[in-house]
Coordinates of C-alpha atoms in Angstrom, one line a residue:
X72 CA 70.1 99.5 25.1
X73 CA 72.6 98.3 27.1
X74 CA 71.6 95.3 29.8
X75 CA 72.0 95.4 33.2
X76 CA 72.8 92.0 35.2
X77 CA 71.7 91.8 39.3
X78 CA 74.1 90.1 41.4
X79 CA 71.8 86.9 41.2
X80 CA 72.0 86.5 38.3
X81 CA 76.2 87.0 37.9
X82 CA 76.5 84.3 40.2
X83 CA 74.3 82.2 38.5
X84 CA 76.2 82.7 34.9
X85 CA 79.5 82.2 36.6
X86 CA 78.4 78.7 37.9
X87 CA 77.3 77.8 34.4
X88 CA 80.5 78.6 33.0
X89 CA 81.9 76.1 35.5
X90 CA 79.7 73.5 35.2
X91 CA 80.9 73.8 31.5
X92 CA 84.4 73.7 32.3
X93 CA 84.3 70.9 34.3
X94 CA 82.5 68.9 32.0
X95 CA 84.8 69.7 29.5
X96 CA 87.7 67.9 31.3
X97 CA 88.9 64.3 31.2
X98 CA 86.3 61.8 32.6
X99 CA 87.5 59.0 34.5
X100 CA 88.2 55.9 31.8
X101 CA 89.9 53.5 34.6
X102 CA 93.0 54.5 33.2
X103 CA 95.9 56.5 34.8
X104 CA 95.0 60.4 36.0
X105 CA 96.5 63.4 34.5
X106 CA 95.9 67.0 32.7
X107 CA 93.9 65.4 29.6
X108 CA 93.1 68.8 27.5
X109 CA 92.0 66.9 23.9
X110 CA 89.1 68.9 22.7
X111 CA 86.5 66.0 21.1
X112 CA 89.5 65.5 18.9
X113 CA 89.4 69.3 17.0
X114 CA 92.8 70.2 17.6
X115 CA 96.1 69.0 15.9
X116 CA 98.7 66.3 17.2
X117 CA 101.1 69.0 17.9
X118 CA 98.4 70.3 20.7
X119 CA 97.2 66.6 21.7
X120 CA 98.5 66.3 25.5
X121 CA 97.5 64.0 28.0
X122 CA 98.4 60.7 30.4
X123 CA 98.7 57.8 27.9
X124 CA 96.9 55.4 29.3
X125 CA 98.6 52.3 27.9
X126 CA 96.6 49.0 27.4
X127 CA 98.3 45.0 26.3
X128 CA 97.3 41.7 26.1
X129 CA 97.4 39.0 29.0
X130 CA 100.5 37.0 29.2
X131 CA 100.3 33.8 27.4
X132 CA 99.0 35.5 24.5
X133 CA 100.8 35.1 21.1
X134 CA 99.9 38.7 20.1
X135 CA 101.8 40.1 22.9
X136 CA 104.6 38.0 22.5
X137 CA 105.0 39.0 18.9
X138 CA 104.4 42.7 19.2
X139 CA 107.0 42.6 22.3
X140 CA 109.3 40.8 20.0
X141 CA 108.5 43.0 16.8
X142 CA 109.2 46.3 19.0
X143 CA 111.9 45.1 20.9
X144 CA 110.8 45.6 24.9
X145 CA 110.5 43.1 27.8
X146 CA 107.8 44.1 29.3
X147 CA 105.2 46.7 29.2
X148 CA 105.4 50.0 32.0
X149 CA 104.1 48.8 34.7
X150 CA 100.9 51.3 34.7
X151 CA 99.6 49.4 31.4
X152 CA 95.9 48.0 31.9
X153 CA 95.4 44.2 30.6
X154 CA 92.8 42.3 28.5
X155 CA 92.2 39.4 28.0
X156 CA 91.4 39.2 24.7
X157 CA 90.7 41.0 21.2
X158 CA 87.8 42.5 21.5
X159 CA 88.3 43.9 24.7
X160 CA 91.4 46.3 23.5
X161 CA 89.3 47.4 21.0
X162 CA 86.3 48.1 23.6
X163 CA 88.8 50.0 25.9
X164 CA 90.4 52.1 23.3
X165 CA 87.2 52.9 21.3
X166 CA 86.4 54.4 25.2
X167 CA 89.3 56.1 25.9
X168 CA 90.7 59.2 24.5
X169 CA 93.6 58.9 25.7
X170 CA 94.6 55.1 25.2
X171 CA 96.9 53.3 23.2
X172 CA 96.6 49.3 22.3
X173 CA 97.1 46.7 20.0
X174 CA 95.4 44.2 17.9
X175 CA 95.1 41.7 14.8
X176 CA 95.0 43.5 11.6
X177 CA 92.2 41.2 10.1
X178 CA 90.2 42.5 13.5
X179 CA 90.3 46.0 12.8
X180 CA 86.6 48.0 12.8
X181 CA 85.7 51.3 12.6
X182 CA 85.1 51.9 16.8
X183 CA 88.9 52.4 16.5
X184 CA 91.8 53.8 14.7
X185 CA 95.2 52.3 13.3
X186 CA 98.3 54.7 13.5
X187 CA 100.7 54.5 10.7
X188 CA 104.2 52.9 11.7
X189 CA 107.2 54.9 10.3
X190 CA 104.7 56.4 7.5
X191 CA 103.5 53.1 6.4
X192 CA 99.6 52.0 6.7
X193 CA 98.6 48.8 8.4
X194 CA 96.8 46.9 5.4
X195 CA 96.8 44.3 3.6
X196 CA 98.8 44.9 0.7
X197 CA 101.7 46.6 3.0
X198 CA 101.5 43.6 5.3
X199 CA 102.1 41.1 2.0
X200 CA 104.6 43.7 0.5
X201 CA 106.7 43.6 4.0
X202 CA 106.9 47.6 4.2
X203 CA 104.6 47.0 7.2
X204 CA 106.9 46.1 9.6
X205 CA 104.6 44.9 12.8
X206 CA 103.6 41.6 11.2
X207 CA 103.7 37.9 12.5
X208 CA 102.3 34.8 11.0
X209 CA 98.9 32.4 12.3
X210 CA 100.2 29.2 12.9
X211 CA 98.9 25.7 13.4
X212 CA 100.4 23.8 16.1
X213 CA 100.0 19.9 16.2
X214 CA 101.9 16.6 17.2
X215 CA 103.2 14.1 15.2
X216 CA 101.3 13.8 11.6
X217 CA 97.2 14.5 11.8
X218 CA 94.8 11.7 10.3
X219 CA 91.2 11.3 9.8
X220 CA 89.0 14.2 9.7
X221 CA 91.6 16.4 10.9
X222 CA 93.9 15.6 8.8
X223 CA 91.4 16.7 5.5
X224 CA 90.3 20.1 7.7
X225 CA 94.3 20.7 7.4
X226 CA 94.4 20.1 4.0
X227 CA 91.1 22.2 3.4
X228 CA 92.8 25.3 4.9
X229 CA 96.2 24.8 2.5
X230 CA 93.5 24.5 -0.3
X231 CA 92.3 27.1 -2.5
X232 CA 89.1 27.6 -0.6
X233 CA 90.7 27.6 2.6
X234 CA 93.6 30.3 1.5
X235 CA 90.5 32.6 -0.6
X236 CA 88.6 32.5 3.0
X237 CA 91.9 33.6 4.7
X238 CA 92.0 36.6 1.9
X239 CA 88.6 37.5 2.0
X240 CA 88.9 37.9 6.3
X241 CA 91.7 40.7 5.6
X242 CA 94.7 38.6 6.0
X243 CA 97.6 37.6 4.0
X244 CA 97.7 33.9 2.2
X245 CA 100.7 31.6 2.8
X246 CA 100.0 29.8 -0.6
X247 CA 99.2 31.8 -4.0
X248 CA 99.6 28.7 -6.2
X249 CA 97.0 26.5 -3.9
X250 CA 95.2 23.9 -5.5
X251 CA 90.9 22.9 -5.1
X252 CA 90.2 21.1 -1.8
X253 CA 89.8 17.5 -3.4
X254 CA 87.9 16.2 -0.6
X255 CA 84.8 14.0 -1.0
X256 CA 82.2 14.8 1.9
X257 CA 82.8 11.3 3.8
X258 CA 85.5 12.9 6.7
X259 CA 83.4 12.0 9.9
X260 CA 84.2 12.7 13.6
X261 CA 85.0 15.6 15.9
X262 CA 88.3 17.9 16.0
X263 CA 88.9 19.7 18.7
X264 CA 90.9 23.5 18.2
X265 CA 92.1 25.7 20.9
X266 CA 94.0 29.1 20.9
X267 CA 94.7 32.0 19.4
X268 CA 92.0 35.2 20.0
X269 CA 93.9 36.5 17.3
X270 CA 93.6 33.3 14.9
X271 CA 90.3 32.3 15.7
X272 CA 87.9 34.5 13.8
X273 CA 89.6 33.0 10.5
X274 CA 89.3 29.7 12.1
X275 CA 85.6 30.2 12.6
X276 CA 85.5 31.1 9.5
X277 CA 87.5 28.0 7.9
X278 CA 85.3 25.9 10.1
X279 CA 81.8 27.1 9.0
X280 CA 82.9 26.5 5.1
X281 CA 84.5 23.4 6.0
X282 CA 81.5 21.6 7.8
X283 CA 78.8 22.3 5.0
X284 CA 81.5 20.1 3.0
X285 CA 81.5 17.7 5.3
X286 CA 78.3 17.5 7.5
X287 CA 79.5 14.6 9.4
X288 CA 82.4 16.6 10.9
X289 CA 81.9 18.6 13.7
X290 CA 84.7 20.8 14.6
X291 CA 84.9 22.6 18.1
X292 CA 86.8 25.8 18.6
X293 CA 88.2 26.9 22.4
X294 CA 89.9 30.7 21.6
X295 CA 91.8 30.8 24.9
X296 CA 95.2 32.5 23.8
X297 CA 98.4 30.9 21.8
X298 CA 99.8 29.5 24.9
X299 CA 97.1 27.3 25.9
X300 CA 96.5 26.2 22.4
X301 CA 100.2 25.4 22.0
X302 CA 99.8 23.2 25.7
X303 CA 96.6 21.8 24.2
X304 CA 98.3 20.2 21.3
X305 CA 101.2 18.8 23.2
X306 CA 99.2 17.5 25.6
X307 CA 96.3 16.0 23.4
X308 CA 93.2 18.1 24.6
X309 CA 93.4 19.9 21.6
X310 CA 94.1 18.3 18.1
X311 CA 95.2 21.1 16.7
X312 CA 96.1 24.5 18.4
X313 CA 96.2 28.0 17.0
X314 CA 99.2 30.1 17.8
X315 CA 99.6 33.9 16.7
X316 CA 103.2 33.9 17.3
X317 CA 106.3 31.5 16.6
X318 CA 107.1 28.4 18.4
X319 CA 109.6 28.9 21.9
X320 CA 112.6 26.9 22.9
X321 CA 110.7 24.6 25.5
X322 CA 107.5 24.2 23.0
X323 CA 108.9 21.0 22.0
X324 CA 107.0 17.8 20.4
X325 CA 104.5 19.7 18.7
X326 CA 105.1 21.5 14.5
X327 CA 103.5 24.6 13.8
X328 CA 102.4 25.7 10.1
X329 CA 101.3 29.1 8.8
X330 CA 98.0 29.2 7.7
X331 CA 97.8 32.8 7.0
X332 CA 100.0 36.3 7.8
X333 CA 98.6 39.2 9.9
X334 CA 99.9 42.5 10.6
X335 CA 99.4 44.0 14.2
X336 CA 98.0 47.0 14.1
X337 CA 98.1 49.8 16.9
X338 CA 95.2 51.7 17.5
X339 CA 94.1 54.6 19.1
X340 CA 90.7 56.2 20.1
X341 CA 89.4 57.9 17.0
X342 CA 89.2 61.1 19.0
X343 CA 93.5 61.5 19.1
X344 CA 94.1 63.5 16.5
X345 CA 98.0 61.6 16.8
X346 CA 98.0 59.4 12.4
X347 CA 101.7 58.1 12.6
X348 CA 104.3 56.8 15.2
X349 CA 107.8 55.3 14.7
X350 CA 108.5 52.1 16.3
X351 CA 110.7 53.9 19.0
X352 CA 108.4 56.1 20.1
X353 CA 105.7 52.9 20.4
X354 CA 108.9 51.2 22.3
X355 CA 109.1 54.6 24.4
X356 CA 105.1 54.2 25.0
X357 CA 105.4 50.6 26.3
X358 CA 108.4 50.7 28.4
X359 CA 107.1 54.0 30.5
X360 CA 109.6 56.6 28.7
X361 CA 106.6 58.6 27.1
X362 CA 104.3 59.0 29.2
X363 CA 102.3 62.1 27.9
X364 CA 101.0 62.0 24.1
X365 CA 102.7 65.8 24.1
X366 CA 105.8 64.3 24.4
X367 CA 105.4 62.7 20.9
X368 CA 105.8 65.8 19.7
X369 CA 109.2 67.4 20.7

């Protein structure tokens, strides 16, 4: 038997169906406005549309620096939104459907997703292999020639304990041939390291294995971006500075040494159906020439 609906109750379907709707659209994520249609990621990358809401690192950061470099761009669109540091990217992207960013390989987690780059996955192996092109190295920046304690944490990281630390923290090794740290326990005193967001989880790392070697070192790390580690070094606040990018012109007085190589991986939400950009279409993204992800897929 058929049913029969009163007026009432027409009205009252018609406003769920809207309420539905509208919750079905794209909430506000701080980011820029636009048609957003992704469907909790169901559809394909050939359907994906929406404002790309485009995220980069603070200036002064050596991840920034390199990726600008890598992809060959001055400056990002002038829409993008800034963070100040690693873990914020990833925080943004893993809430935004619609974002784009960019962050240290070794810092990749599972709250985000890494594109391919011309068909070639951000790991490891490709980062050590050079197909992955988006790569830079961590550096160590210090004046003249280190001594004392710092001197034998340096010579801990070129060891083979420091470089199997570096591998087992998802980066690349600078030395494969690296000999045992020869160090006897008796380095005393304090070292103090600044830099690098992207360099200082390894560091961490470096510095927790080096201190229950030597229990009579205590070693202080400030992660407050490349270029104020590079300034701390030069300037003797720092005794050694972390730097995820190459030296500039003006960065006199001070040498910098690769500890370890990192790819830069770009991420996405893990809602955007979108698995593989080239590098022009990631230079498009940055400089403000795509500004819809539908555009992607002319």
């Amino acid at each position: 038997m058929a049913l029969k609906f009163k007026p009432l109750g027409k009205l009252v379907m018609a406003l769920g169906v809207t309420a539905t709707l509208a919750a079905c659209g794209n909430g506000g994520n701080g980011g820029s406005e636009g048609s957003n249609t992704a469907d909790g990621g169901s559809e394909s990358a050939a359907d994906f549309s929406g404002t790309i809401n485009v995220t980069t690192r603070e200036e002064g950061s050596g991840t920034r620096d390199a990726f600008q470099e890598i992809i060959d761009f001055e400056e990002p669109v002038a829409s993008a939104l800034v963070q100040n540091g690693t873990d914020q990217v990833i925080s943004y992207v893993a809430g935004d459907t619609y974002s784009i960013g960019y962050i240290s390989l070794g810092s990749m987690n599972d709250t985000v997703k890494a594109l391919k780059i011309d068909g070639v996955e951000a790991t490891e192996e490709n980062v050590a292999n050079d197909s992955y092109k988006i790569a830079r190295s961590f550096n160590i920046v210090y004046p003249g020639e280190l001594e004392g304690a710092a001197k034998d944490f340096h010579d801990f990281i070129f060891s083979k304990e420091g470089q199997d630390i570096v591998l087992e923290n998802g980066y690349v090794p600078v030395k494969s041939d690296a000999e045992a740290y020869s160090g006897d326990g008796s380095a005393s005193g304090n070292i103090n390291i600044a830099g690098s967001t992207s360099v200082g989880p390894v560091m961490e790392k470096l510095k927790e294995a080096y201190e229950e070697k030597n229990p009579n070192v205590q070693i202080n790390i400030t992660q407050n971006g490349s270029g104020a580690g590079i300034t701390g070094a030069q300037e003797g606040t720092a005794d050694i500075g972390m730097a995820s990018r190459e030296l500039k012109e003006d960065e006199t007085g001070v040498t910098a040494e690769a500890i370890a190589k990192d790819g830069i991986a770009v991420i996405v939400n893990k809602e955007n159906p979108t698995d593989d950009l080239s590098v022009d279409q990631i230079r498009g993204i940055y400089t403000g020439e795509i500004l819809d992800w539908s555009e992607l897929n002319q």
